[in-house]
Amino acid sequence: MKSNRILTALVLVLLFSAVLMTCALAMEVHPVPVDHDRTDLANGSYSLTVRSADRIAGSNYFIAVLYQQDVYDGERIRALAPGDTVYADDRKWTVKEIVLHPAGEDPAAGVTLEVFTEEEPDSYLVFNPREDGTYAAVINDWIPVTLLGSVKVTLPLGDGFEYIRISSGEEEDPAGEAELKGDLDLFGGDSFTAYNTTCEFRNGGLVRVTHADYPQGPAEYEETLPVPVWKFCHGLRDGLDIAVITGWRSDCEEGSIQVEITPEETEEIRRLAINGMVTAKGSDESVTGGTWFYRFETPGGKHLLTIELYKGMIVAADGMYRYK
């Protein structure tokens, strides 16, 4: 009887150890962070969303909101296994099964990973290899992106500007500024999204826009709650963990007044920015003073995010929102 109890205890210890080992080995994969201090929006190629297209006719400008496609470390993606978690489109997915597909006839092109998840999404998730050895996530034909910033584009554009349309997968001959303005007027700026449009800036000037009629991107993008606090506040995601945070109080007569915040308050607001979720609208009330707001900047001084709070809710242009 005693030996049976010892054997049972040994089996339980081994099972418990196996569970601990499995948990310890589970991997969590995030996109490669963006170093915003090194981002040069005046030069480079970016995903593009067009805002304020209605200002073209009267004021000769629009706003280019610039993004970078999320990329993942190739070794970590290839090492994914059931039980691991991966973040795509700011959502956490638990890997249930992985199916490998050759990316092309050339073996050097790499392998695409089709990921089935425990969450049973209504869309598919795959990771495609890129030429630089990283991977890009694809959800329902669109690629998740990270916000980098925005640029005011003044018209007219330079003589060498090219506008390239892609219709039904076929690239048309390059056109110019007049055709871009015509499409923005005909289809509206909202049809030019970071999921179907790219652009190139050179020395601060817009030199190329490439726009496809598909895909449009996720449904109800940035409108469906809950959403991460940093996204709701139109902030930049990467760098919040090491950002310099300052506290401010708004006053109707004196304006913005900087206030001291304790290390504990600093880390509490940092956790809210990184992990908090905006869950629902709590009030239609608008206020012009008496709010507290917190500014996040990179060590190099680049603005990442501002969170404004009032009576335990986040202040937005159309009212107050609850968060958790």
PDB file of C-alpha atoms in Angstrom:
ATOM      1  CA  MET A   1       0.000   0.000   0.000  1.00  0.00           C
ATOM      2  CA  LYS A   2       2.817   2.348   0.926  1.00  0.00           C
ATOM      3  CA  SER A   3       4.639   1.678  -2.365  1.00  0.00           C
ATOM      4  CA  ASN A   4       1.417   2.424  -4.293  1.00  0.00           C
ATOM      5  CA  ARG A   5       1.116   5.794  -2.574  1.00  0.00           C
ATOM      6  CA  ILE A   6       4.729   6.573  -3.361  1.00  0.00           C
ATOM      7  CA  LEU A   7       4.207   5.577  -7.005  1.00  0.00           C
ATOM      8  CA  THR A   8       1.053   7.706  -7.251  1.00  0.00           C
ATOM      9  CA  ALA A   9       2.837  10.679  -5.728  1.00  0.00           C
ATOM     10  CA  LEU A  10       5.736  10.228  -8.167  1.00  0.00           C
ATOM     11  CA  VAL A  11       3.346  10.123 -11.152  1.00  0.00           C
ATOM     12  CA  LEU A  12       1.636  13.318  -9.947  1.00  0.00           C
ATOM     13  CA  VAL A  13       4.977  15.049  -9.555  1.00  0.00           C
ATOM     14  CA  LEU A  14       5.997  14.012 -13.063  1.00  0.00           C
ATOM     15  CA  LEU A  15       2.685  15.197 -14.537  1.00  0.00           C
ATOM     16  CA  PHE A  16       2.947  18.506 -12.706  1.00  0.00           C
ATOM     17  CA  SER A  17       6.516  18.931 -13.925  1.00  0.00           C
ATOM     18  CA  ALA A  18       5.412  18.211 -17.488  1.00  0.00           C
ATOM     19  CA  VAL A  19       2.697  20.867 -17.246  1.00  0.00           C
ATOM     20  CA  LEU A  20       5.174  23.400 -15.874  1.00  0.00           C
ATOM     21  CA  MET A  21       7.654  22.562 -18.627  1.00  0.00           C
ATOM     22  CA  THR A  22       4.953  22.966 -21.297  1.00  0.00           C
ATOM     23  CA  CYS A  23       3.959  26.344 -19.870  1.00  0.00           C
ATOM     24  CA  ALA A  24       7.566  27.438 -19.658  1.00  0.00           C
ATOM     25  CA  LEU A  25       8.221  26.473 -23.263  1.00  0.00           C
ATOM     26  CA  ALA A  26       5.143  28.242 -24.668  1.00  0.00           C
ATOM     27  CA  MET A  27       6.277  31.165 -26.827  1.00  0.00           C
ATOM     28  CA  GLU A  28       4.694  34.598 -27.275  1.00  0.00           C
ATOM     29  CA  VAL A  29       5.419  36.334 -30.577  1.00  0.00           C
ATOM     30  CA  HIS A  30       4.908  40.044 -31.299  1.00  0.00           C
ATOM     31  CA  PRO A  31       5.681  42.125 -34.401  1.00  0.00           C
ATOM     32  CA  VAL A  32       9.170  43.593 -34.544  1.00  0.00           C
ATOM     33  CA  PRO A  33       8.932  46.970 -32.711  1.00  0.00           C
ATOM     34  CA  VAL A  34       9.276  50.231 -34.609  1.00  0.00           C
ATOM     35  CA  ASP A  35      12.008  52.620 -33.453  1.00  0.00           C
ATOM     36  CA  HIS A  36      10.136  55.894 -33.954  1.00  0.00           C
ATOM     37  CA  ASP A  37      13.231  57.990 -33.247  1.00  0.00           C
ATOM     38  CA  ARG A  38      14.800  56.501 -36.378  1.00  0.00           C
ATOM     39  CA  THR A  39      11.716  56.886 -38.597  1.00  0.00           C
ATOM     40  CA  ASP A  40      12.136  59.427 -41.410  1.00  0.00           C
ATOM     41  CA  LEU A  41       8.718  60.229 -42.866  1.00  0.00           C
ATOM     42  CA  ALA A  42      10.292  62.562 -45.423  1.00  0.00           C
ATOM     43  CA  ASN A  43      12.028  59.658 -47.150  1.00  0.00           C
ATOM     44  CA  GLY A  44      10.858  56.103 -47.730  1.00  0.00           C
ATOM     45  CA  SER A  45       7.961  53.914 -48.791  1.00  0.00           C
ATOM     46  CA  TYR A  46       4.900  53.558 -46.564  1.00  0.00           C
ATOM     47  CA  SER A  47       1.371  52.276 -46.437  1.00  0.00           C
ATOM     48  CA  LEU A  48      -0.989  55.210 -46.852  1.00  0.00           C
ATOM     49  CA  THR A  49      -4.410  56.305 -45.646  1.00  0.00           C
ATOM     50  CA  VAL A  50      -5.733  59.584 -47.093  1.00  0.00           C
ATOM     51  CA  ARG A  51      -7.478  62.015 -44.751  1.00  0.00           C
ATOM     52  CA  SER A  52      -9.043  65.452 -45.446  1.00  0.00           C
ATOM     53  CA  ALA A  53      -9.402  64.751 -49.161  1.00  0.00           C
ATOM     54  CA  ASP A  54     -12.226  67.306 -49.178  1.00  0.00           C
ATOM     55  CA  ARG A  55      -9.612  70.018 -48.567  1.00  0.00           C
ATOM     56  CA  ILE A  56      -8.048  69.496 -51.997  1.00  0.00           C
ATOM     57  CA  ALA A  57     -10.625  71.548 -53.875  1.00  0.00           C
ATOM     58  CA  GLY A  58     -10.548  74.634 -51.666  1.00  0.00           C
ATOM     59  CA  SER A  59      -7.195  74.524 -49.861  1.00  0.00           C
ATOM     60  CA  ASN A  60      -4.940  72.401 -52.115  1.00  0.00           C
ATOM     61  CA  TYR A  61      -3.823  69.865 -49.537  1.00  0.00           C
ATOM     62  CA  PHE A  62      -4.649  66.517 -47.960  1.00  0.00           C
ATOM     63  CA  ILE A  63      -3.259  64.585 -45.007  1.00  0.00           C
ATOM     64  CA  ALA A  64      -1.154  61.483 -45.677  1.00  0.00           C
ATOM     65  CA  VAL A  65      -1.390  59.154 -42.663  1.00  0.00           C
ATOM     66  CA  LEU A  66       1.607  56.836 -42.910  1.00  0.00           C
ATOM     67  CA  TYR A  67       1.940  53.264 -41.674  1.00  0.00           C
ATOM     68  CA  GLN A  68       4.423  50.410 -41.770  1.00  0.00           C
ATOM     69  CA  GLN A  69       3.356  46.834 -42.396  1.00  0.00           C
ATOM     70  CA  ASP A  70       3.901  44.660 -39.327  1.00  0.00           C
ATOM     71  CA  VAL A  71       6.807  42.241 -39.717  1.00  0.00           C
ATOM     72  CA  TYR A  72       7.878  39.307 -37.561  1.00  0.00           C
ATOM     73  CA  ASP A  73      11.222  37.706 -36.788  1.00  0.00           C
ATOM     74  CA  GLY A  74      11.590  34.786 -39.198  1.00  0.00           C
ATOM     75  CA  GLU A  75      13.145  32.350 -36.719  1.00  0.00           C
ATOM     76  CA  ARG A  76      10.349  32.885 -34.188  1.00  0.00           C
ATOM     77  CA  ILE A  77       7.597  32.452 -36.759  1.00  0.00           C
ATOM     78  CA  ARG A  78       9.136  29.253 -38.126  1.00  0.00           C
ATOM     79  CA  ALA A  79       9.411  27.965 -34.532  1.00  0.00           C
ATOM     80  CA  LEU A  80       5.692  28.459 -33.785  1.00  0.00           C
ATOM     81  CA  ALA A  81       4.014  25.393 -32.293  1.00  0.00           C
ATOM     82  CA  PRO A  82       0.603  24.505 -30.816  1.00  0.00           C
ATOM     83  CA  GLY A  83       0.122  26.285 -27.505  1.00  0.00           C
ATOM     84  CA  ASP A  84       2.184  29.323 -28.510  1.00  0.00           C
ATOM     85  CA  THR A  85       0.538  32.723 -28.811  1.00  0.00           C
ATOM     86  CA  VAL A  86       1.026  35.285 -31.559  1.00  0.00           C
ATOM     87  CA  TYR A  87      -0.193  38.861 -31.793  1.00  0.00           C
ATOM     88  CA  ALA A  88      -1.648  40.028 -35.116  1.00  0.00           C
ATOM     89  CA  ASP A  89      -3.822  43.122 -35.664  1.00  0.00           C
ATOM     90  CA  ASP A  90      -3.337  43.862 -31.940  1.00  0.00           C
ATOM     91  CA  ARG A  91      -5.189  40.672 -31.044  1.00  0.00           C
ATOM     92  CA  LYS A  92      -3.819  37.635 -29.257  1.00  0.00           C
ATOM     93  CA  TRP A  93      -4.162  34.305 -31.058  1.00  0.00           C
ATOM     94  CA  THR A  94      -3.412  30.909 -29.504  1.00  0.00           C
ATOM     95  CA  VAL A  95      -1.912  28.473 -32.001  1.00  0.00           C
ATOM     96  CA  LYS A  96      -3.928  25.274 -32.406  1.00  0.00           C
ATOM     97  CA  GLU A  97      -2.479  23.849 -35.619  1.00  0.00           C
ATOM     98  CA  ILE A  98      -0.017  24.922 -38.303  1.00  0.00           C
ATOM     99  CA  VAL A  99      -0.111  23.886 -41.965  1.00  0.00           C
ATOM    100  CA  LEU A 100       2.966  24.575 -44.108  1.00  0.00           C
ATOM    101  CA  HIS A 101       2.697  25.631 -47.767  1.00  0.00           C
ATOM    102  CA  PRO A 102       5.608  26.247 -50.174  1.00  0.00           C
ATOM    103  CA  ALA A 103       5.713  29.973 -50.943  1.00  0.00           C
ATOM    104  CA  GLY A 104       6.683  29.327 -54.573  1.00  0.00           C
ATOM    105  CA  GLU A 105       8.393  26.950 -56.970  1.00  0.00           C
ATOM    106  CA  ASP A 106      11.795  28.201 -55.793  1.00  0.00           C
ATOM    107  CA  PRO A 107      12.673  26.448 -52.482  1.00  0.00           C
ATOM    108  CA  ALA A 108      14.607  29.572 -51.482  1.00  0.00           C
ATOM    109  CA  ALA A 109      11.316  31.512 -51.467  1.00  0.00           C
ATOM    110  CA  GLY A 110      10.535  29.970 -48.090  1.00  0.00           C
ATOM    111  CA  VAL A 111       7.391  28.477 -46.601  1.00  0.00           C
ATOM    112  CA  THR A 112       4.044  30.076 -45.780  1.00  0.00           C
ATOM    113  CA  LEU A 113       2.526  29.129 -42.422  1.00  0.00           C
ATOM    114  CA  GLU A 114      -1.264  28.817 -42.227  1.00  0.00           C
ATOM    115  CA  VAL A 115      -2.207  29.135 -38.556  1.00  0.00           C
ATOM    116  CA  PHE A 116      -5.395  27.693 -37.084  1.00  0.00           C
ATOM    117  CA  THR A 117      -6.174  29.169 -33.674  1.00  0.00           C
ATOM    118  CA  GLU A 118      -8.096  28.243 -30.551  1.00  0.00           C
ATOM    119  CA  GLU A 119     -10.138  31.435 -30.872  1.00  0.00           C
ATOM    120  CA  GLU A 120     -11.816  30.182 -34.090  1.00  0.00           C
ATOM    121  CA  PRO A 121     -11.778  33.536 -35.895  1.00  0.00           C
ATOM    122  CA  ASP A 122     -14.108  34.262 -38.811  1.00  0.00           C
ATOM    123  CA  SER A 123     -11.032  34.897 -40.941  1.00  0.00           C
ATOM    124  CA  TYR A 124      -7.841  33.098 -41.877  1.00  0.00           C
ATOM    125  CA  LEU A 125      -4.376  33.910 -40.532  1.00  0.00           C
ATOM    126  CA  VAL A 126      -1.223  33.131 -42.500  1.00  0.00           C
ATOM    127  CA  PHE A 127       2.406  34.258 -42.282  1.00  0.00           C
ATOM    128  CA  ASN A 128       4.162  34.890 -45.593  1.00  0.00           C
ATOM    129  CA  PRO A 129       7.971  35.014 -45.935  1.00  0.00           C
ATOM    130  CA  ARG A 130       9.589  38.243 -47.132  1.00  0.00           C
ATOM    131  CA  GLU A 131      12.818  38.737 -49.048  1.00  0.00           C
ATOM    132  CA  ASP A 132      14.647  40.078 -45.974  1.00  0.00           C
ATOM    133  CA  GLY A 133      13.928  36.910 -43.960  1.00  0.00           C
ATOM    134  CA  THR A 134      11.089  38.373 -41.898  1.00  0.00           C
ATOM    135  CA  TYR A 135       7.427  37.350 -42.147  1.00  0.00           C
ATOM    136  CA  ALA A 136       4.256  39.347 -42.743  1.00  0.00           C
ATOM    137  CA  ALA A 137       0.899  38.382 -41.254  1.00  0.00           C
ATOM    138  CA  VAL A 138      -2.084  38.246 -43.621  1.00  0.00           C
ATOM    139  CA  ILE A 139      -5.665  38.261 -42.344  1.00  0.00           C
ATOM    140  CA  ASN A 140      -8.393  37.884 -44.980  1.00  0.00           C
ATOM    141  CA  ASP A 141      -6.051  39.221 -47.684  1.00  0.00           C
ATOM    142  CA  TRP A 142      -5.026  42.373 -45.758  1.00  0.00           C
ATOM    143  CA  ILE A 143      -1.797  42.935 -43.828  1.00  0.00           C
ATOM    144  CA  PRO A 144      -1.864  44.521 -40.330  1.00  0.00           C
ATOM    145  CA  VAL A 145       0.003  47.811 -40.033  1.00  0.00           C
ATOM    146  CA  THR A 146       1.515  50.101 -37.386  1.00  0.00           C
ATOM    147  CA  LEU A 147       0.902  53.848 -37.395  1.00  0.00           C
ATOM    148  CA  LEU A 148       4.037  55.963 -37.904  1.00  0.00           C
ATOM    149  CA  GLY A 149       2.657  59.508 -38.203  1.00  0.00           C
ATOM    150  CA  SER A 150       1.086  61.915 -40.673  1.00  0.00           C
ATOM    151  CA  VAL A 151       2.284  64.431 -43.257  1.00  0.00           C
ATOM    152  CA  LYS A 152       0.475  67.390 -44.830  1.00  0.00           C
ATOM    153  CA  VAL A 153       0.724  67.066 -48.623  1.00  0.00           C
ATOM    154  CA  THR A 154       0.424  70.392 -50.461  1.00  0.00           C
ATOM    155  CA  LEU A 155      -0.612  70.523 -54.115  1.00  0.00           C
ATOM    156  CA  PRO A 156       0.533  70.804 -56.825  1.00  0.00           C
ATOM    157  CA  LEU A 157       2.944  67.880 -56.622  1.00  0.00           C
ATOM    158  CA  GLY A 158       6.317  67.697 -58.374  1.00  0.00           C
ATOM    159  CA  ASP A 159       6.652  67.085 -62.118  1.00  0.00           C
ATOM    160  CA  GLY A 160       7.918  63.538 -61.614  1.00  0.00           C
ATOM    161  CA  PHE A 161       4.947  62.369 -59.533  1.00  0.00           C
ATOM    162  CA  GLU A 162       3.446  59.003 -60.549  1.00  0.00           C
ATOM    163  CA  TYR A 163       0.010  57.620 -59.722  1.00  0.00           C
ATOM    164  CA  ILE A 164      -0.306  53.884 -60.332  1.00  0.00           C
ATOM    165  CA  ARG A 165      -3.673  52.126 -60.303  1.00  0.00           C
ATOM    166  CA  ILE A 166      -4.088  48.372 -59.801  1.00  0.00           C
ATOM    167  CA  SER A 167      -7.469  47.075 -60.929  1.00  0.00           C
ATOM    168  CA  SER A 168      -8.466  43.408 -60.622  1.00  0.00           C
ATOM    169  CA  GLY A 169      -4.819  42.612 -59.926  1.00  0.00           C
ATOM    170  CA  GLU A 170      -3.570  44.281 -63.124  1.00  0.00           C
ATOM    171  CA  GLU A 171      -1.250  47.299 -62.919  1.00  0.00           C
ATOM    172  CA  GLU A 172      -2.157  50.163 -65.264  1.00  0.00           C
ATOM    173  CA  ASP A 173       0.275  52.555 -66.930  1.00  0.00           C
ATOM    174  CA  PRO A 174       1.474  55.344 -64.618  1.00  0.00           C
ATOM    175  CA  ALA A 175      -0.765  58.406 -64.467  1.00  0.00           C
ATOM    176  CA  GLY A 176      -0.302  61.789 -62.783  1.00  0.00           C
ATOM    177  CA  GLU A 177      -1.670  64.225 -60.212  1.00  0.00           C
ATOM    178  CA  ALA A 178      -4.868  64.973 -62.131  1.00  0.00           C
ATOM    179  CA  GLU A 179      -5.874  61.294 -62.126  1.00  0.00           C
ATOM    180  CA  LEU A 180      -5.126  60.979 -58.395  1.00  0.00           C
ATOM    181  CA  LYS A 181      -7.286  64.029 -57.611  1.00  0.00           C
ATOM    182  CA  GLY A 182     -10.027  62.652 -59.841  1.00  0.00           C
ATOM    183  CA  ASP A 183     -10.083  59.285 -58.040  1.00  0.00           C
ATOM    184  CA  LEU A 184     -10.010  60.943 -54.616  1.00  0.00           C
ATOM    185  CA  ASP A 185     -12.976  63.074 -55.657  1.00  0.00           C
ATOM    186  CA  LEU A 186     -14.862  60.174 -57.274  1.00  0.00           C
ATOM    187  CA  PHE A 187     -14.279  57.452 -54.675  1.00  0.00           C
ATOM    188  CA  GLY A 188     -13.510  59.551 -51.591  1.00  0.00           C
ATOM    189  CA  GLY A 189     -10.408  59.546 -49.451  1.00  0.00           C
ATOM    190  CA  ASP A 190     -11.769  56.712 -47.277  1.00  0.00           C
ATOM    191  CA  SER A 191     -11.284  54.287 -50.172  1.00  0.00           C
ATOM    192  CA  PHE A 192      -7.512  54.914 -50.005  1.00  0.00           C
ATOM    193  CA  THR A 193      -6.525  52.847 -46.965  1.00  0.00           C
ATOM    194  CA  ALA A 194      -3.293  51.510 -45.500  1.00  0.00           C
ATOM    195  CA  TYR A 195      -4.357  48.061 -46.734  1.00  0.00           C
ATOM    196  CA  ASN A 196      -4.639  48.904 -50.444  1.00  0.00           C
ATOM    197  CA  THR A 197      -2.474  52.002 -50.917  1.00  0.00           C
ATOM    198  CA  THR A 198       1.255  52.678 -50.692  1.00  0.00           C
ATOM    199  CA  CYS A 199       3.297  55.808 -51.282  1.00  0.00           C
ATOM    200  CA  GLU A 200       6.868  57.023 -51.529  1.00  0.00           C
ATOM    201  CA  PHE A 201       8.341  60.259 -50.177  1.00  0.00           C
ATOM    202  CA  ARG A 202      11.666  61.659 -51.304  1.00  0.00           C
ATOM    203  CA  ASN A 203      13.225  64.722 -49.640  1.00  0.00           C
ATOM    204  CA  GLY A 204       9.849  65.564 -48.131  1.00  0.00           C
ATOM    205  CA  GLY A 205       7.968  65.399 -51.434  1.00  0.00           C
ATOM    206  CA  LEU A 206       5.361  62.828 -52.454  1.00  0.00           C
ATOM    207  CA  VAL A 207       6.704  61.132 -55.604  1.00  0.00           C
ATOM    208  CA  ARG A 208       4.482  58.064 -55.990  1.00  0.00           C
ATOM    209  CA  VAL A 209       1.087  56.679 -54.922  1.00  0.00           C
ATOM    210  CA  THR A 210       0.036  53.118 -55.765  1.00  0.00           C
ATOM    211  CA  HIS A 211      -3.615  52.264 -55.162  1.00  0.00           C
ATOM    212  CA  ALA A 212      -5.481  48.973 -55.628  1.00  0.00           C
ATOM    213  CA  ASP A 213      -9.230  48.391 -55.604  1.00  0.00           C
ATOM    214  CA  TYR A 214      -8.762  45.467 -53.155  1.00  0.00           C
ATOM    215  CA  PRO A 215      -8.527  44.791 -50.236  1.00  0.00           C
ATOM    216  CA  GLN A 216     -10.322  47.513 -48.264  1.00  0.00           C
ATOM    217  CA  GLY A 217      -9.083  46.201 -44.900  1.00  0.00           C
ATOM    218  CA  PRO A 218     -10.857  45.067 -41.754  1.00  0.00           C
ATOM    219  CA  ALA A 219     -14.540  45.885 -41.378  1.00  0.00           C
ATOM    220  CA  GLU A 220     -15.365  48.867 -39.187  1.00  0.00           C
ATOM    221  CA  TYR A 221     -11.691  49.607 -38.667  1.00  0.00           C
ATOM    222  CA  GLU A 222     -11.025  51.581 -35.438  1.00  0.00           C
ATOM    223  CA  GLU A 223     -14.769  51.875 -34.743  1.00  0.00           C
ATOM    224  CA  THR A 224     -15.626  48.569 -33.086  1.00  0.00           C
ATOM    225  CA  LEU A 225     -15.195  48.461 -29.311  1.00  0.00           C
ATOM    226  CA  PRO A 226     -13.336  47.261 -27.361  1.00  0.00           C
ATOM    227  CA  VAL A 227     -10.086  48.681 -28.761  1.00  0.00           C
ATOM    228  CA  PRO A 228      -6.668  49.222 -27.142  1.00  0.00           C
ATOM    229  CA  VAL A 229      -6.313  52.561 -25.344  1.00  0.00           C
ATOM    230  CA  TRP A 230      -3.287  53.609 -27.414  1.00  0.00           C
ATOM    231  CA  LYS A 231      -5.188  52.995 -30.656  1.00  0.00           C
ATOM    232  CA  PHE A 232      -8.348  54.736 -29.431  1.00  0.00           C
ATOM    233  CA  CYS A 233      -6.223  57.796 -28.563  1.00  0.00           C
ATOM    234  CA  HIS A 234      -4.578  57.713 -32.036  1.00  0.00           C
ATOM    235  CA  GLY A 235      -1.167  57.033 -30.560  1.00  0.00           C
ATOM    236  CA  LEU A 236       1.854  55.073 -31.684  1.00  0.00           C
ATOM    237  CA  ARG A 237       2.150  51.586 -30.194  1.00  0.00           C
ATOM    238  CA  ASP A 238       5.863  50.822 -30.142  1.00  0.00           C
ATOM    239  CA  GLY A 239       8.078  52.525 -27.590  1.00  0.00           C
ATOM    240  CA  LEU A 240       5.435  53.042 -24.906  1.00  0.00           C
ATOM    241  CA  ASP A 241       7.310  50.714 -22.545  1.00  0.00           C
ATOM    242  CA  ILE A 242      10.330  53.051 -22.412  1.00  0.00           C
ATOM    243  CA  ALA A 243       8.561  56.351 -23.117  1.00  0.00           C
ATOM    244  CA  VAL A 244       9.092  59.448 -20.985  1.00  0.00           C
ATOM    245  CA  ILE A 245       5.728  60.360 -19.425  1.00  0.00           C
ATOM    246  CA  THR A 246       4.759  63.833 -18.219  1.00  0.00           C
ATOM    247  CA  GLY A 247       1.546  64.812 -16.446  1.00  0.00           C
ATOM    248  CA  TRP A 248      -0.557  67.900 -17.178  1.00  0.00           C
ATOM    249  CA  ARG A 249      -3.744  69.534 -15.920  1.00  0.00           C
ATOM    250  CA  SER A 250      -6.016  71.604 -18.144  1.00  0.00           C
ATOM    251  CA  ASP A 251      -7.458  74.829 -16.773  1.00  0.00           C
ATOM    252  CA  CYS A 252     -10.089  76.960 -18.512  1.00  0.00           C
ATOM    253  CA  GLU A 253      -8.196  80.184 -17.705  1.00  0.00           C
ATOM    254  CA  GLU A 254      -4.534  79.178 -17.451  1.00  0.00           C
ATOM    255  CA  GLY A 255      -4.450  76.487 -20.130  1.00  0.00           C
ATOM    256  CA  SER A 256      -2.168  73.464 -19.698  1.00  0.00           C
ATOM    257  CA  ILE A 257      -0.200  73.258 -16.453  1.00  0.00           C
ATOM    258  CA  GLN A 258       2.491  70.616 -15.968  1.00  0.00           C
ATOM    259  CA  VAL A 259       2.189  68.663 -12.723  1.00  0.00           C
ATOM    260  CA  GLU A 260       4.497  66.282 -10.893  1.00  0.00           C
ATOM    261  CA  ILE A 261       3.557  62.609 -11.012  1.00  0.00           C
ATOM    262  CA  THR A 262       4.964  59.893  -8.782  1.00  0.00           C
ATOM    263  CA  PRO A 263       6.799  56.831 -10.115  1.00  0.00           C
ATOM    264  CA  GLU A 264       3.758  54.761  -9.097  1.00  0.00           C
ATOM    265  CA  GLU A 265       1.408  57.028 -11.069  1.00  0.00           C
ATOM    266  CA  THR A 266       3.790  56.921 -14.021  1.00  0.00           C
ATOM    267  CA  GLU A 267       3.765  53.128 -14.190  1.00  0.00           C
ATOM    268  CA  GLU A 268      -0.003  52.989 -13.654  1.00  0.00           C
ATOM    269  CA  ILE A 269      -0.653  55.254 -16.646  1.00  0.00           C
ATOM    270  CA  ARG A 270       1.936  53.303 -18.664  1.00  0.00           C
ATOM    271  CA  ARG A 271       0.060  50.053 -17.955  1.00  0.00           C
ATOM    272  CA  LEU A 272      -3.176  51.751 -19.029  1.00  0.00           C
ATOM    273  CA  ALA A 273      -1.617  52.853 -22.314  1.00  0.00           C
ATOM    274  CA  ILE A 274      -0.111  49.448 -23.117  1.00  0.00           C
ATOM    275  CA  ASN A 275      -2.702  47.024 -21.734  1.00  0.00           C
ATOM    276  CA  GLY A 276      -5.889  49.065 -21.273  1.00  0.00           C
ATOM    277  CA  MET A 277      -8.981  48.594 -23.433  1.00  0.00           C
ATOM    278  CA  VAL A 278     -11.681  51.166 -24.213  1.00  0.00           C
ATOM    279  CA  THR A 279     -14.921  49.269 -23.716  1.00  0.00           C
ATOM    280  CA  ALA A 280     -17.922  51.574 -24.173  1.00  0.00           C
ATOM    281  CA  LYS A 281     -19.115  55.150 -24.427  1.00  0.00           C
ATOM    282  CA  GLY A 282     -20.005  56.472 -20.985  1.00  0.00           C
ATOM    283  CA  SER A 283     -21.175  60.019 -21.671  1.00  0.00           C
ATOM    284  CA  ASP A 284     -21.819  62.536 -24.458  1.00  0.00           C
ATOM    285  CA  GLU A 285     -20.500  65.311 -22.214  1.00  0.00           C
ATOM    286  CA  SER A 286     -17.713  67.540 -23.529  1.00  0.00           C
ATOM    287  CA  VAL A 287     -15.405  69.497 -21.234  1.00  0.00           C
ATOM    288  CA  THR A 288     -12.935  72.322 -21.793  1.00  0.00           C
ATOM    289  CA  GLY A 289     -11.091  72.189 -18.471  1.00  0.00           C
ATOM    290  CA  GLY A 290     -10.498  70.183 -15.355  1.00  0.00           C
ATOM    291  CA  THR A 291      -9.025  67.208 -17.217  1.00  0.00           C
ATOM    292  CA  TRP A 292      -5.746  65.430 -16.596  1.00  0.00           C
ATOM    293  CA  PHE A 293      -3.658  64.337 -19.533  1.00  0.00           C
ATOM    294  CA  TYR A 294      -0.441  62.414 -19.938  1.00  0.00           C
ATOM    295  CA  ARG A 295       2.053  62.790 -22.762  1.00  0.00           C
ATOM    296  CA  PHE A 296       4.284  59.936 -23.898  1.00  0.00           C
ATOM    297  CA  GLU A 297       7.491  60.785 -25.766  1.00  0.00           C
ATOM    298  CA  THR A 298      10.426  58.729 -26.976  1.00  0.00           C
ATOM    299  CA  PRO A 299      13.815  59.351 -25.312  1.00  0.00           C
ATOM    300  CA  GLY A 300      14.575  61.405 -28.423  1.00  0.00           C
ATOM    301  CA  GLY A 301      11.545  63.651 -27.837  1.00  0.00           C
ATOM    302  CA  LYS A 302       9.132  62.295 -30.473  1.00  0.00           C
ATOM    303  CA  HIS A 303       5.481  62.346 -29.438  1.00  0.00           C
ATOM    304  CA  LEU A 304       3.892  58.880 -29.191  1.00  0.00           C
ATOM    305  CA  LEU A 305       0.605  59.302 -27.361  1.00  0.00           C
ATOM    306  CA  THR A 306      -1.541  61.608 -25.236  1.00  0.00           C
ATOM    307  CA  ILE A 307      -4.218  60.219 -22.898  1.00  0.00           C
ATOM    308  CA  GLU A 308      -6.749  62.673 -21.440  1.00  0.00           C
ATOM    309  CA  LEU A 309      -8.821  61.620 -18.408  1.00  0.00           C
ATOM    310  CA  TYR A 310     -11.845  63.098 -16.634  1.00  0.00           C
ATOM    311  CA  LYS A 311     -13.728  61.518 -13.721  1.00  0.00           C
ATOM    312  CA  GLY A 312     -12.367  58.042 -14.426  1.00  0.00           C
ATOM    313  CA  MET A 313     -13.079  58.085 -18.181  1.00  0.00           C
ATOM    314  CA  ILE A 314     -11.058  58.802 -21.315  1.00  0.00           C
ATOM    315  CA  VAL A 315     -11.863  62.074 -23.061  1.00  0.00           C
ATOM    316  CA  ALA A 316     -12.596  61.936 -26.797  1.00  0.00           C
ATOM    317  CA  ALA A 317     -13.911  64.477 -29.294  1.00  0.00           C
ATOM    318  CA  ASP A 318     -17.458  63.101 -29.031  1.00  0.00           C
ATOM    319  CA  GLY A 319     -17.655  62.473 -25.271  1.00  0.00           C
ATOM    320  CA  MET A 320     -16.273  60.225 -22.542  1.00  0.00           C
ATOM    321  CA  TYR A 321     -15.409  56.549 -22.787  1.00  0.00           C
ATOM    322  CA  ARG A 322     -15.061  53.832 -20.163  1.00  0.00           C
ATOM    323  CA  TYR A 323     -11.977  51.667 -20.029  1.00  0.00           C
ATOM    324  CA  LYS A 324     -10.596  48.688 -18.136  1.00  0.00           C
TER     325      LYS A 324
END
